[in-house]
Amino acid sequence: MSEHLSEQEIVRREKLKEFERLGINPYPAELFEVNCNSNQILSEYNDELKNFQEVSIAGRLMAIRLMGKAAFAVIEDQHGRIQLYVSRNDLTVGEDATLFDEVVKKLLDIGDFIGVKGFVFKTRTGETTIHVKEFKFLGKSLRPLPIVKETKDEQGNVTVHDAFVDPELRYRQRYVDLVVNSGVRETFLKRTKMIQTIRDFLNEHGGLEVDTPVLQNIPGGAAARPFVTHHNALDVPFYLRIANELYLKRLIVGGFDFVYEFSRNFRNEGMDRTHNPEFTVLEFYVAYKDYFWMMDFTEKLFEKIAIALHGTTDVKVGDNIISFKAPFKRIGILDAIQEATGEDVSNMNEEQLRELCKKHRIEVDNSMGHGKLIDELFSELCEKKFVQPTFIMDYPVEMSPLTKKHRSKPGLVERFELMINGKELANAYSELNDPIDQRARFEEQAKLMERGDDEAMFIDHDFLRALEYGMPPVSGIGIGIDRLAMLMTNQPSIQEVLFFPQMRPEKTE
RNA sequence: GAUUCUGUAGCUCAGCUGGUAGAGCAAUACACUUUUAAUGUAUGGGUCUCGGGUUCGAAUCCCGACAGAAUCACCA
């Protein structure tokens, strides 16, 4: 951190000395009893009833307008902002007006924490305001906050002046972003509410929330490059999990019928608007169910989330209105490709698929097999077209080593991905529970790895051992929580729904 | 990783074809007891991201580094 202090920082530090001279602790230890918050007062105060006549409230000073022997100030607490009215008379004890003349008028800065007691009234202009009778200084701010002001025109449209917008500063100093930008807090409150809604829904249906290891010695359950670390005492490498799938299935083997976990996953890949190195996926597994049941359950869950957050199933995302009203459209991946290209790929061999890719100017290489080519065709030509929630079903077996083979369609598996707004939001299977087949699939993956596919899965022998003891039929799903939060809060970037998105470290000189 | 754009006061931004930096808010001082982007008067505040180069002279032009954003690639 730079030792260079700006003029304003020096001034604020000098004010600390002034506090000391006056015998006022700028960082008092004792608690300040609060009996309400800004939002309660603003929404419940009634000028005729004269309620809220003995309020005690604390917050951060966000604006102050000094007017000689009186002052108006605005404080912000967790729930919003409220205006204060302070007069010199009210803060004068005997002949001593130090509190007003020195502290309020000279030592107070935007960003400071204060606590006040008083009564609520409405000013001439109709603003609900706290008339301060007692004032306590609670904490000095030594760094000037960005000042963001708002004006309202007659229609009530809010114009923001000098908004704090630099993305680098906003993400690196999220604490500042949260203080000064109204709306940021709301996004994160919605995210939390969304997760609570999901948790409640799963619990209501018998789900059991569990924790499984983040440090794994085999990074399984997905195809991605892991972060590697090292355990000193054991002298072995460990991987930060890329998925928790194989652990949740072990719990199904152990006899739990419905387990779920909000899993922080880590993938050592590129970062962009929809990818952060650590991200959250909800996975859950339900015994004796198949992927059809999972589609029914998932669309009910999404519908419930939309209603909980928006009061309706129609959610505005960018320029689109997305309807989360169940049921969602369902279409096989091969049909989706046919719809988009007019080509029936269901009976094509690898060579024909490769030709088709070339025809559509999709880059292919020799390591790509039959399934990968179909996947490429889909993601290049179809994915973006599914704006309304759509279940894409029945993927090629090669791409899905943990999925049960389709009950009637050879070469395919019982898998679906849920596409919304052109992005994959969820991925689910009728889970493969045949240990012989699972071993064979892992061995296929091992061959792919030898062929140079660095996304192929490792063989997890303990997981195979668990399957050999027997796993009931089970359907499981992974839902991208960050991407769902982006949808539900209408944010175009994952950084807007993560408190502290990953960034390159700041240089310390 | 590639391409493009961006980096100037605490914040938001101007700064033209190169001539030693400007506004609003914020800060400081004074005035003001119902203001609300409060107002009025005055004042201070800058390693122009960093390092090279061209030039009599660089915030400005060139090269490089650093950081961020967008697009692409990668990432089921």
PDB file of C-alpha atoms (C1' of nucleotides) in Angstrom, chain B residues 17-63:
ATOM      1  C1'   U B  17      -2.720  19.553 -34.956  1.00  0.00           C
ATOM      2  C1'   G B  18       3.031  18.386 -29.068  1.00  0.00           C
ATOM      3  C1'   G B  19       3.978  24.398 -25.752  1.00  0.00           C
ATOM      4  C1'   U B  20       4.790  22.820 -17.794  1.00  0.00           C
ATOM      5  C1'   A B  21      -3.145  20.665 -16.479  1.00  0.00           C
ATOM      6  C1'   G B  22      -9.103  22.023 -16.217  1.00  0.00           C
ATOM      7  C1'   A B  23     -14.603  21.334 -14.679  1.00  0.00           C
ATOM      8  C1'   G B  24     -18.447  19.291 -11.410  1.00  0.00           C
ATOM      9  C1'   C B  25     -18.901  16.755  -6.942  1.00  0.00           C
ATOM     10  C1'   A B  26     -15.836  15.983  -2.529  1.00  0.00           C
ATOM     11  C1'   A B  27     -12.198  18.889   0.839  1.00  0.00           C
ATOM     12  C1'   U B  28     -10.712  23.707   3.604  1.00  0.00           C
ATOM     13  C1'   A B  29     -12.475  28.786   5.511  1.00  0.00           C
ATOM     14  C1'   C B  30     -16.625  32.150   6.325  1.00  0.00           C
ATOM     15  C1'   A B  31     -22.146  33.012   6.230  1.00  0.00           C
ATOM     16  C1'   C B  32     -26.898  30.678   6.803  1.00  0.00           C
ATOM     17  C1'   U B  33     -32.333  26.922  12.111  1.00  0.00           C
ATOM     18  C1'   U B  34     -36.826  22.827   7.384  1.00  0.00           C
ATOM     19  C1'   U B  35     -32.523  21.696   3.396  1.00  0.00           C
ATOM     20  C1'   U B  36     -32.314  17.635  -0.048  1.00  0.00           C
ATOM     21  C1'   A B  37     -27.308  17.249  -6.503  1.00  0.00           C
ATOM     22  C1'   A B  38     -28.898  22.893  -0.466  1.00  0.00           C
ATOM     23  C1'   U B  39     -26.994  27.904  -1.508  1.00  0.00           C
ATOM     24  C1'   G B  40     -23.359  32.123  -1.697  1.00  0.00           C
ATOM     25  C1'   U B  41     -18.129  33.864  -1.397  1.00  0.00           C
ATOM     26  C1'   A B  42     -13.073  32.521  -1.120  1.00  0.00           C
ATOM     27  C1'   U B  43      -9.069  28.752  -1.000  1.00  0.00           C
ATOM     28  C1'   G B  44      -6.125  24.423  -1.449  1.00  0.00           C
ATOM     29  C1'   G B  45      -5.467  19.801  -3.949  1.00  0.00           C
ATOM     30  C1'   G B  46      -1.826  16.320  -9.608  1.00  0.00           C
ATOM     31  C1'   U B  47       4.854  11.366  -9.982  1.00  0.00           C
ATOM     32  C1'   C B  48      -1.205  12.933 -16.098  1.00  0.00           C
ATOM     33  C1'   U B  49      -0.382   4.143 -14.273  1.00  0.00           C
ATOM     34  C1'   C B  50       5.042   2.882 -14.773  1.00  0.00           C
ATOM     35  C1'   G B  51       9.747   2.627 -17.840  1.00  0.00           C
ATOM     36  C1'   G B  52      12.216   3.912 -22.222  1.00  0.00           C
ATOM     37  C1'   G B  53      12.400   6.736 -27.000  1.00  0.00           C
ATOM     38  C1'   U B  54      11.530  10.943 -30.611  1.00  0.00           C
ATOM     39  C1'   U B  55      11.688  16.337 -29.773  1.00  0.00           C
ATOM     40  C1'   C B  56      14.193  22.681 -27.965  1.00  0.00           C
ATOM     41  C1'   G B  57       9.732  20.913 -25.440  1.00  0.00           C
ATOM     42  C1'   A B  58       5.402  14.986 -24.266  1.00  0.00           C
ATOM     43  C1'   A B  59      -0.734  13.978 -20.499  1.00  0.00           C
ATOM     44  C1'   U B  60      -0.629  14.326 -25.974  1.00  0.00           C
ATOM     45  C1'   C B  61       3.532  10.922 -30.845  1.00  0.00           C
ATOM     46  C1'   C B  62       6.389   5.880 -30.843  1.00  0.00           C
ATOM     47  C1'   C B  63       8.033   1.250 -28.150  1.00  0.00           C
TER      48        C B  63
END
